[in-house]
XYZ file of C-alpha atoms in Angstrom:
588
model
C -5.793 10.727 12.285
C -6.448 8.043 9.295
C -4.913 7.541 6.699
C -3.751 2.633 6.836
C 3.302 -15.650 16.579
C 4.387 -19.127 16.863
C 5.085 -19.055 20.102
C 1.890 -17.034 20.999
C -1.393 -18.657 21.581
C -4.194 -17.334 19.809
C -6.630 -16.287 22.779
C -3.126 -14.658 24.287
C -2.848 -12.369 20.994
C -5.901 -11.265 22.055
C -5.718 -10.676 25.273
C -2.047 -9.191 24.258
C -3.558 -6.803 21.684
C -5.768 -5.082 24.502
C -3.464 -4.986 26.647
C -0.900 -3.382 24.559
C -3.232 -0.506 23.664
C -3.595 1.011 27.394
C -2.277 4.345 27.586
C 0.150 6.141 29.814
C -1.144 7.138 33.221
C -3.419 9.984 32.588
C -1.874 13.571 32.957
C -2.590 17.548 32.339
C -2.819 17.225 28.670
C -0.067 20.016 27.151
C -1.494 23.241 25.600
C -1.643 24.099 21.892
C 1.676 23.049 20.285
C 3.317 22.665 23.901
C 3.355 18.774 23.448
C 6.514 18.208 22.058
C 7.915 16.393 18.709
C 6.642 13.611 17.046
C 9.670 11.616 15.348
C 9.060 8.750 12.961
C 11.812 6.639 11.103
C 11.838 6.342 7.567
C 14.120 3.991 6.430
C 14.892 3.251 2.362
C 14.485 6.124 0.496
C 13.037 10.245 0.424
C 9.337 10.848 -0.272
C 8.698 10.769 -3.837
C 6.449 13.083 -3.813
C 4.151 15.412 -1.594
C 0.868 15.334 -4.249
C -1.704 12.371 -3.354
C -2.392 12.402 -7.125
C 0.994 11.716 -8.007
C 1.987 9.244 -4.726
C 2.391 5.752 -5.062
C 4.605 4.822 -1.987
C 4.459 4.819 1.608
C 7.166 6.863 2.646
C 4.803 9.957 0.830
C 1.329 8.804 1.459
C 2.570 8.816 5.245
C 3.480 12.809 4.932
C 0.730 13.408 2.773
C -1.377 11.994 5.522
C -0.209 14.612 7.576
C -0.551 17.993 5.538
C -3.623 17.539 3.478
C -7.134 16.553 4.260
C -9.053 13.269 3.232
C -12.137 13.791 1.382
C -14.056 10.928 3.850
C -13.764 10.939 7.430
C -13.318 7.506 8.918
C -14.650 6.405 11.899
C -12.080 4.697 14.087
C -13.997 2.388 16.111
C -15.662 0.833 13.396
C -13.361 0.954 10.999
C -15.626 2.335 8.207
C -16.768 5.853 6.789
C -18.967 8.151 8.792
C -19.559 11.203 8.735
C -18.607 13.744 12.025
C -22.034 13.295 13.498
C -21.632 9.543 13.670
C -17.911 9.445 14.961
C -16.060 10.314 11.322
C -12.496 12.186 11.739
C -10.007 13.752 9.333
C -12.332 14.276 6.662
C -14.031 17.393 4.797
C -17.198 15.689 3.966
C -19.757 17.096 6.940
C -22.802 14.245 5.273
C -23.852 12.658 2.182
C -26.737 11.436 0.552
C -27.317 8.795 -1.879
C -29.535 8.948 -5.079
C -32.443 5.917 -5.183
C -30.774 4.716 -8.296
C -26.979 4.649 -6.184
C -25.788 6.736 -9.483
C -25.505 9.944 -7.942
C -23.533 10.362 -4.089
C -24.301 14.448 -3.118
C -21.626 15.229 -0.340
C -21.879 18.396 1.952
C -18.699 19.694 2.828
C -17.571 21.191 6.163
C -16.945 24.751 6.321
C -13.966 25.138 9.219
C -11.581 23.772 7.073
C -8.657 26.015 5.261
C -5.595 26.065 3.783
C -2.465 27.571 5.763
C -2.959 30.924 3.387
C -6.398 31.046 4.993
C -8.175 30.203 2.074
C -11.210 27.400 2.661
C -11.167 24.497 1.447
C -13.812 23.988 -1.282
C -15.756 21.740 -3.781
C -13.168 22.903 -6.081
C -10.418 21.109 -4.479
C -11.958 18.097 -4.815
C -12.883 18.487 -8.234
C -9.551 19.886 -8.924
C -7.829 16.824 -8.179
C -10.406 14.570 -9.894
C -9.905 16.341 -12.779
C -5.932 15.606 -12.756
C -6.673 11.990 -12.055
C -9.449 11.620 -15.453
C -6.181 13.377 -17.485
C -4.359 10.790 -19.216
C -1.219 13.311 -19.000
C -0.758 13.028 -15.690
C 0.966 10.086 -13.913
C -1.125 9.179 -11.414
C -1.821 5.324 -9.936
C -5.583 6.268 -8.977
C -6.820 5.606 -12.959
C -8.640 2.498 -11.468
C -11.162 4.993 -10.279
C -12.015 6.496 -13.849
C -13.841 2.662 -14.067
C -16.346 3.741 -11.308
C -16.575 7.303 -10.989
C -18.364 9.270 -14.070
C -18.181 12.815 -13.236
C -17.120 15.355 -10.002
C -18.851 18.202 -9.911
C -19.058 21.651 -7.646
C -22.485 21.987 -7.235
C -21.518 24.999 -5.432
C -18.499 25.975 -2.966
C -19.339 23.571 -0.328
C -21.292 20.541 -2.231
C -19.843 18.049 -4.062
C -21.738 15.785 -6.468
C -20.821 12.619 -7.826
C -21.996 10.536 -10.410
C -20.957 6.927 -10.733
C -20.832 5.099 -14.122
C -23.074 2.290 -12.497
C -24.212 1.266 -9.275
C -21.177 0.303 -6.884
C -21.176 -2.032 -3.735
C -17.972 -0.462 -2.823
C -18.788 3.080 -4.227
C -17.489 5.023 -0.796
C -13.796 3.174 -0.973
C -13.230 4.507 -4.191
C -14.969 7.568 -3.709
C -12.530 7.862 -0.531
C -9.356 7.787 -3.068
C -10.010 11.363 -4.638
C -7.320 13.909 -2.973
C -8.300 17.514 -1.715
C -5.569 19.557 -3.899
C -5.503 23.540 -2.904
C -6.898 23.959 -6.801
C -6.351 28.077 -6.179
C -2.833 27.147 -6.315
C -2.375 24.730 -8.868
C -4.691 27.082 -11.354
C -2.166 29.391 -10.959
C 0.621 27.552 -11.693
C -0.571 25.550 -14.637
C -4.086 26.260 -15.249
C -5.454 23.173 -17.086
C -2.452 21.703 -18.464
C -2.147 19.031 -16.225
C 0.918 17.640 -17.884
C 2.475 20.358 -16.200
C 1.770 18.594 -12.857
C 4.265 15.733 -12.995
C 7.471 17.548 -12.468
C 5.446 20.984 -10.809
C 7.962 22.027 -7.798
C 4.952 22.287 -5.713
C 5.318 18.324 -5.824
C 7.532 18.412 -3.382
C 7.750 22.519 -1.686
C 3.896 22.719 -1.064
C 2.605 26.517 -0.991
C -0.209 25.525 1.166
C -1.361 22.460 3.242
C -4.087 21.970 5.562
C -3.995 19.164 8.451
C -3.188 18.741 12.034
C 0.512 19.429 10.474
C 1.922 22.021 8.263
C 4.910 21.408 5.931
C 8.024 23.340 7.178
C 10.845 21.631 5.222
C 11.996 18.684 3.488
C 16.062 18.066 3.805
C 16.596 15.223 1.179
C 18.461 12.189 2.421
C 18.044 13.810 6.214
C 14.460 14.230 7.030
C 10.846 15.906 6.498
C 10.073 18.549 9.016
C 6.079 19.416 10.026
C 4.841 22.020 12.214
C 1.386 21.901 14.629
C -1.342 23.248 12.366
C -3.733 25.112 15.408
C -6.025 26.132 12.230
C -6.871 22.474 11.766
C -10.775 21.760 12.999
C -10.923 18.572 14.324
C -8.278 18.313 17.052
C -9.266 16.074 19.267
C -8.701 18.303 22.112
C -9.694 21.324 20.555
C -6.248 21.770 19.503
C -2.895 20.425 18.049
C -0.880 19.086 20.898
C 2.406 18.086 19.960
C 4.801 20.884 18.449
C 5.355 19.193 15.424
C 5.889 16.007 13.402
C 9.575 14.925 11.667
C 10.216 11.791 9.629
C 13.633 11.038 10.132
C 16.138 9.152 7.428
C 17.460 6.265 9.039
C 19.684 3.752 7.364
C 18.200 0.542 7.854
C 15.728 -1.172 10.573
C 18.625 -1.905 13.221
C 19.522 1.799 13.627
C 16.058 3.032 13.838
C 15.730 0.640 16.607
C 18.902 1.383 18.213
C 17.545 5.020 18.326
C 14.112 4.408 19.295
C 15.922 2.717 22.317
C 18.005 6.131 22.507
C 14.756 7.778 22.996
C 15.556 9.241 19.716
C 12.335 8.101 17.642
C 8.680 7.914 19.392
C 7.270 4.919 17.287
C 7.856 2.424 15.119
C 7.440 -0.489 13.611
C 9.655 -3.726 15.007
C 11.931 -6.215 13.074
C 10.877 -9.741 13.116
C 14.247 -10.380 14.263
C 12.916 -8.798 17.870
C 9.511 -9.093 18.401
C 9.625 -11.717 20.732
C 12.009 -9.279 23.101
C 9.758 -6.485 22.305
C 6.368 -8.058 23.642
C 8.091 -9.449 26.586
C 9.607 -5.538 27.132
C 6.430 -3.685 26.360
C 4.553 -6.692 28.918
C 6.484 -5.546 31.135
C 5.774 -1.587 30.904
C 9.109 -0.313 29.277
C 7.025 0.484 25.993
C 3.673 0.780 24.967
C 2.728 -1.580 22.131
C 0.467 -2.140 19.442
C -0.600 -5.149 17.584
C -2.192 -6.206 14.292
C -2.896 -9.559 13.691
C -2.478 -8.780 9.801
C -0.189 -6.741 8.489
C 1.374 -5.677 5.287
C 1.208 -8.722 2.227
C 5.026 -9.788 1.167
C 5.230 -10.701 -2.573
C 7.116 -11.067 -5.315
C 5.843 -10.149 -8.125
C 6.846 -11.554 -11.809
C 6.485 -9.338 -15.178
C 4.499 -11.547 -17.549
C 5.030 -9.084 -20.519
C 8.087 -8.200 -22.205
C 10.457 -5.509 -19.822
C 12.558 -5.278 -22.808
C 9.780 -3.089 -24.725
C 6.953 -1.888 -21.853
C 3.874 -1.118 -22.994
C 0.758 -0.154 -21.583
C -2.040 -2.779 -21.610
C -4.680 -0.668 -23.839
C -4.018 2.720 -26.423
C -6.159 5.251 -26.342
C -9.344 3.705 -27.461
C -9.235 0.967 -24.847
C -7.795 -1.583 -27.366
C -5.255 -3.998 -26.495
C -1.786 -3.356 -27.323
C 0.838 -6.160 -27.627
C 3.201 -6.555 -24.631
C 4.869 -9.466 -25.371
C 5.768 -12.026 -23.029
C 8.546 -12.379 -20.950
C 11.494 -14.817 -21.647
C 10.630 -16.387 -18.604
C 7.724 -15.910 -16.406
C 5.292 -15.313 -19.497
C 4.961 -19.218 -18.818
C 2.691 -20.170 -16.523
C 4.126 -23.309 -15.206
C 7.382 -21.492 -14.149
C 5.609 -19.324 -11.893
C 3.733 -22.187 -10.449
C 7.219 -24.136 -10.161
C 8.598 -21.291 -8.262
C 6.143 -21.204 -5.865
C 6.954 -25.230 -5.034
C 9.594 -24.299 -4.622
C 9.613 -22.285 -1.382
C 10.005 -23.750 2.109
C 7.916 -21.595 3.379
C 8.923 -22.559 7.730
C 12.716 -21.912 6.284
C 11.305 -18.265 5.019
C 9.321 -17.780 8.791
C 12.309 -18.575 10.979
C 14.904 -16.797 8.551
C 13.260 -13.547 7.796
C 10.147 -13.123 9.385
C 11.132 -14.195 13.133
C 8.628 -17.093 13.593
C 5.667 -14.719 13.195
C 4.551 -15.238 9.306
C 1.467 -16.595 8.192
C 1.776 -18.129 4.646
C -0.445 -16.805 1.612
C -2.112 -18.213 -0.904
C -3.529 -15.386 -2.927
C -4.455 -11.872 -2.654
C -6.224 -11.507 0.782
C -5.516 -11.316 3.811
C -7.660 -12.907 7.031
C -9.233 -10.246 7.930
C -11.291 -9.788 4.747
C -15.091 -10.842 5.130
C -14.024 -11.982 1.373
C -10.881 -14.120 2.409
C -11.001 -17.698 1.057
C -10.252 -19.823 4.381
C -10.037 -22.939 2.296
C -7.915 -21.876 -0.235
C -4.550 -23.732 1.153
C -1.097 -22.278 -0.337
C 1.504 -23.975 -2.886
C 3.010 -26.744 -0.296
C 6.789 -27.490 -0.744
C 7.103 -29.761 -3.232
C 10.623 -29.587 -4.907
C 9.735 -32.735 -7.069
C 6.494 -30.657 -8.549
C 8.823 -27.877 -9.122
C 11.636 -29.574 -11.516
C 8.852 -31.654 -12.964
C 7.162 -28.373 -14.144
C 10.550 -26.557 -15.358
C 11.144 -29.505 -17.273
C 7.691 -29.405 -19.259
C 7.882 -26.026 -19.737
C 11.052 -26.720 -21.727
C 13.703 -25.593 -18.799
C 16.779 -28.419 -18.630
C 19.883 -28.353 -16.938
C 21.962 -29.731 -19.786
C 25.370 -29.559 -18.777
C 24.925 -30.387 -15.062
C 26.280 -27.184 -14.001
C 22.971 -26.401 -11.797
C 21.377 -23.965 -13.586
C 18.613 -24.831 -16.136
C 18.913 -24.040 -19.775
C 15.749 -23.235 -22.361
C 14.968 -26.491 -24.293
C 12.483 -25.906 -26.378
C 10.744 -23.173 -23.922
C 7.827 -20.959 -24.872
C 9.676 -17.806 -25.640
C 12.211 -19.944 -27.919
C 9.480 -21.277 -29.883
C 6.859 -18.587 -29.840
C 8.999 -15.410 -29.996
C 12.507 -15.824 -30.709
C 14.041 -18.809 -31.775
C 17.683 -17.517 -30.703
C 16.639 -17.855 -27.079
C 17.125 -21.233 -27.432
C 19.991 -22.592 -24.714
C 19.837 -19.262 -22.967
C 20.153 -19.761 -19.094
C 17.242 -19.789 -16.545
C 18.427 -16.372 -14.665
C 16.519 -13.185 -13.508
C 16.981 -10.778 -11.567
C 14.915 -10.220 -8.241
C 14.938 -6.549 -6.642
C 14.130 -5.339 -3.245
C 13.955 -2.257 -1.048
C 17.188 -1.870 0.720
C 17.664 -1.061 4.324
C 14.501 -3.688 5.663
C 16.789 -6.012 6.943
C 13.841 -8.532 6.922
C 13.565 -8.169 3.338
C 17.057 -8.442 2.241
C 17.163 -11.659 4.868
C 14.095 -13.087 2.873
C 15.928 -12.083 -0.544
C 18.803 -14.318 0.406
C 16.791 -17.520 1.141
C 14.482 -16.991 -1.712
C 17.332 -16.942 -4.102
C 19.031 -20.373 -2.151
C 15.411 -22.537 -2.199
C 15.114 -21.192 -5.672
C 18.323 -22.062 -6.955
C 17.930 -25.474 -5.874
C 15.615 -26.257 -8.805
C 17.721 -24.746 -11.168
C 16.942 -20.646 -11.530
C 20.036 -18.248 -11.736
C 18.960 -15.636 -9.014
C 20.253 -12.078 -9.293
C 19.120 -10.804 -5.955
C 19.279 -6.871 -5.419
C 18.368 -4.459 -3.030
C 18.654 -1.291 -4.490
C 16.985 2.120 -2.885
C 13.265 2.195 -2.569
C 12.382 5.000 -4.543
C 14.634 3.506 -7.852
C 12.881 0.326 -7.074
C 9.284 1.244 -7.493
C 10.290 3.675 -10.576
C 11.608 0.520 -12.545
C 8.526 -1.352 -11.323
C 5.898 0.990 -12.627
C 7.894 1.136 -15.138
C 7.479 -2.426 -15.924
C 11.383 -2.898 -16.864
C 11.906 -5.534 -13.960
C 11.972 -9.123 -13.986
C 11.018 -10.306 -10.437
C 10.123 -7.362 -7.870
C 10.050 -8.194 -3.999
C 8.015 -5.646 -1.592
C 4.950 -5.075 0.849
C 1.265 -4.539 -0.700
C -0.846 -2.421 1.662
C -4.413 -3.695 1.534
C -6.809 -0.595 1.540
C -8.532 0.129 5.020
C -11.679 -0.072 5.324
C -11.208 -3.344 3.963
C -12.294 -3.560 0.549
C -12.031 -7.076 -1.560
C -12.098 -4.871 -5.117
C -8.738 -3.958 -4.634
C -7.861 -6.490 -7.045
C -8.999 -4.830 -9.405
C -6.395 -2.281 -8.955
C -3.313 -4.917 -9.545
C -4.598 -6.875 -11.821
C -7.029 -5.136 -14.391
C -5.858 -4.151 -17.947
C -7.208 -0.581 -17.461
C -4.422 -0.376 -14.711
C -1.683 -1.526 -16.609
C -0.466 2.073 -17.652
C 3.933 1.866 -18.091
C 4.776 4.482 -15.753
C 2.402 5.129 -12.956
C -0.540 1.797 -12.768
C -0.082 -1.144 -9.878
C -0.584 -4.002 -12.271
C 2.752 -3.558 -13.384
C 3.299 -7.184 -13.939
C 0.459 -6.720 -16.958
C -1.756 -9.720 -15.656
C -4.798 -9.969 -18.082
C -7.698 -12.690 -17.473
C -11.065 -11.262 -18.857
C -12.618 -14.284 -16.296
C -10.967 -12.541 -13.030
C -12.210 -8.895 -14.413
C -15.990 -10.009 -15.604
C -15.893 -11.596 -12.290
C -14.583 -7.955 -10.287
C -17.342 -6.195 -12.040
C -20.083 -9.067 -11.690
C -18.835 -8.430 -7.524
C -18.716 -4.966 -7.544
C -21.816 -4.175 -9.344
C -24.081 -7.130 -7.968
C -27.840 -5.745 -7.571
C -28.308 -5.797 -3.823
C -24.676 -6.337 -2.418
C -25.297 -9.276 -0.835
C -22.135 -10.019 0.681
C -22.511 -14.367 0.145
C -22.554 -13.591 -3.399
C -20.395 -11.582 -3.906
C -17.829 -14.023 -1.801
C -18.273 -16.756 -3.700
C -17.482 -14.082 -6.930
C -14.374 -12.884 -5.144
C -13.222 -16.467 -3.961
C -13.224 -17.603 -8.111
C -10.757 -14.743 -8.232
C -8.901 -15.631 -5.930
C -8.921 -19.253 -7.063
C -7.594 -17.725 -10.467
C -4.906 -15.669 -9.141
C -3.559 -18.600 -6.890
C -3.760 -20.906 -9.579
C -2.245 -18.377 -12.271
C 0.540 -16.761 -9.716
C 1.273 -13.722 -11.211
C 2.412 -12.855 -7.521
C 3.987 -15.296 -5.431
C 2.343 -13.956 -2.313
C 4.248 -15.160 0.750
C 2.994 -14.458 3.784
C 1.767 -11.794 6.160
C 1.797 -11.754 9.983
C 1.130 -10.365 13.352
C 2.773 -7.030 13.492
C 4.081 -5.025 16.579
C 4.948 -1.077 16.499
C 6.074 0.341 19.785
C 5.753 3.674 21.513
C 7.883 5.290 24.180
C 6.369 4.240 27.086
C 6.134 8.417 27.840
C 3.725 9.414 25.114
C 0.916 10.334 26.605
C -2.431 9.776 24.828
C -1.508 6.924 22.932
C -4.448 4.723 21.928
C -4.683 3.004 18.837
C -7.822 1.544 16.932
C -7.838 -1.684 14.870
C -5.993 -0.525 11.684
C -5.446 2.907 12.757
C -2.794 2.801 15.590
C -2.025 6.546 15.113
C -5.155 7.823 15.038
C -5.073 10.441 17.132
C -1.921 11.497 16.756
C -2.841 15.000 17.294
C -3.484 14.832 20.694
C 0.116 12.882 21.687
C 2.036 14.363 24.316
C 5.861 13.817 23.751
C 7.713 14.914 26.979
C 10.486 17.357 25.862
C 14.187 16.545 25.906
């Protein structure tokens, strides 16, 4: 289903990534549910939630993935939406059609699918959920779509009609975003007060799901337990295989591994700190293996406004509201300091095992966007103090740690500030060993230009609830780029319509009306042609690199791992668990 080396040669990736992906010796595939358990490691913190509308973390989106349908099927060996006839899976939408203006997208809907009550799944869950994401009540990270999407309307139980407020390039990605929500069981339980929805119990106790998995139980601080759906349509072999799905707490990264090497956990995702091992192993036939050349973006990112008093970007009317500026980072040239400040090779070796890939702004290589000339902040300690030091930051009693000397928030906001020390505090998800490893140096390189470094990991789900809540000062964690690859996703971190206190991604309440005229010139461009819109998306990029209100640091190859005994295993570019449903897990 969907739902997103140093010491290794380039052309040998390659070669390595193909080889990694061969199956298990074919066998009798298992009958319906006969094909064992599924168990994943989760690592951090709970789910947050079990309601797309409401998710803004992994850990849920990966369960959500599970029990409720996408709206567009994906098609796995391009990497791009299709519908069934053209090789789309996990998605309601049968076909579509497209208006000659590109205002209006008519979907037809497929009619096997249903809820585990037996109810089917209509226009009206689509709708449903659209209508909870337009409602300012509810808390929901997906308001970037209200910029592109007009109306959703039933047109009747099995057509869906769209209307966009103007022609998009990228209308299907954010199209893609809207949830299917069982609306005959939300209506009853709230009607259309969707302010009801944020703390509903159904959040996390679902009545009704529909996927290859149904939800059976979620033990907090233990694990989430799924059961084979065999009402699900699109089973690759006609069926669900395996007899169920569980995502399993685990500590930290080092005891998931330990019991993945217990036989204990099916697949996952390997530390830096092993990956050399773990190639050499799965070479060798212990495991099967799975790489991406580009994984997950690491970044810190730095609260320009003030955390003391959060506010949202814009009121009601789409005005700007005041956010202040933070004592610290609301100054451009510290966050450019900062980044001269890194050593990035120290980072590689120390917390990303020799297989990071520096960044210097908000793609990733894989992007048909992705500025290949755009070269990231070298290490330049000298740059970095000379910087502090015109943006008012002194060490004035040779004690190491830089003091405000006539700094921007002394003598724009409050005067008082004025000899306070340079310290923050920088947060992280606790249990990633990688992370917490990365923390640590981070806070050293840092320090040696002067910055006080609080570093924290705390547990996930806290994290990302004072981040989107905007109280933080420097936040360290993963951004997922969106699959199919789509170079308007910076519209969703960095666009004042998404700075909402409380549930929007740019929670760091960046604002540069040249970076969003530039988005909409990209996204709206008569004709999509894809050079011009690159050379619109590279000026962002510029902008963002040269404004830093990430630090992005780097991205790498990644390697997840299988047992070696799962039959069926064969992952797509993107999409290693694709086909989950037809895994065959022998039984214990």
């Amino acid at each position: 289903m969907n739902k997103l080396t140093r010491i290794i040669l380039v052309g040998v990736l390659a070669a390595l990534t193909i080889a990694l992906s061969v199956p298990v010796m074919a066998q009798e595939v298992p009958g319906p549910g006969e094909g064992g358990a599924i168990v994943y490691q989760n690592f951090g913190a709970d789910p947050a939630t079990f309601n797309a509308v409401l998710s803004s973390d992994g850990t849920s989106a990966a369960v959500i993935a599970r029990i409720f349908p996408s709206f567009l099927p994906v098609n796995p060996d391009i990497g791009f939406y299709a519908p069934a006839s053209e090789g789309g899976v996990d998605g309601i939408a049968a076909s579509w059609t497209i208006s000659e203006d590109g205002l209006v997208y008519t979907f037809t809907l497929r009619d096997d699918y249903t809820w585990t009550d037996g109810t089917p799944v209509t226009a009206d869950d689509v709708v449903y959920a659209w209508n909870a994401i337009a409602n300012d009540s509810v808390a929901t990270s997906l308001t970037y779509i209200r910029d592109v999407i007009a109306t959703v309307e039933a047109a009747d139980p099995q057509t869906v009609v769209i209307t966009l407020t103007a022609p998009a390039c990228n209308a299907l990605n954010n199209i893609s975003v809207i949830p299917v929500l069982p609306s005959h069981i939300w209506s009853g339980l709230i009607g259309e007060d969707y302010a009801l929805m944020n703390d509903s119990e159904e959040n996390l106790n679902p009545t009704v799901t529909s996927g290859p998995f149904s939800f059976l139980n979620f033990r907090p601080g233990e694990q989430v337990t799924l059961l084979a759906d065999q009402n699900y349509p699109e089973g690759l072999q006609g069926y669900v295989v395996p007899e169920g799905l569980i995502f399993k707490n685990v500590p930290d990264q080092t005891v998931g591994l330990e019991q993945f090497l217990a036989n204990e956990i099916t697949y996952l995702g390997v530390p830096e700190a092993r990956k050399a091992e773990f190639f050499e192993r799965v070479q060798a036939g212990e495991f099967q293996g799975y790489v991406s050349a580009f994984g997950n973006m690491r970044f810190v990112g730095l609260n320009t406004a003030d955390p003391a008093n959060p506010q949202s970007a814009l009121d009601e009317e789409g005005n700007p509201i005041d956010q202040g500026i933070h004592p610290i980072f609301g100054d451009v040239r510290v966050r450019q300091a900062l980044n001269y400040a890194i050593q990035f090779e120290e980072i590689n070796q120390g917390a990303f095992g020799g297989f990071g890939v520096q960044a210097s702004t908000h793609s990733l290589g894989n992007s048909w966007a992705h500025p290949q000339d755009l070269a990231p902040y070298p290490f330049d300690q000298d740059q970095a103090n000379a910087l502090l030091e015109e943006a008012g930051w002194v060490d004035t009693d040779g004690d190491g740690v830089r003091n405000c000397q006539g700094c921007l928030y002394a003598t724009e906001v409050d005067p008082t500030f004025e000899g306070s020390p340079l310290t923050f505090k920088l947060e992280t998800n606790a249990g990633n060993t990688s992370q917490e490893a990365l923390g640590v140096i981070l806070q050293d390189q840092w320090s040696q230009v002067g910055a006080d470094v609080d570093f924290q990991p705390i547990d996930f789900n806290v994290l990302v609830e004072g981040f989107t809540a905007q109280t933080f000062d420097a936040v360290m964690i993963f951004w997922g780029f969106g699959f199919p690859a789509d170079p308007d996703g910076v519209r969703v971190t960095f666009d004042p319509e998404n700075d909402v206190v409380g549930s929007g991604f740019n929670a760091v309440s960046y604002n540069n009306p040249r970076v969003n005229e530039l988005v909409t010139q990209a996204r709206t461009l008569p004709g999509c042609d894809q050079a011009e819109r690159t050379a619109l998306y590279q000026e962002v990029y510029q902008i963002l690199h040269d404004e830093s209100p990430w630090i992005w640091l780097g991205s790498g190859e990644t390697l997840a791992v299988a047992q070696g005994s799962v039959a069926n295993f064969s992952p797509r570019p993107s999409l290693p668990t694709w086909n989950e449903d037809e895994w065959a897990i022998p039984r214990q």
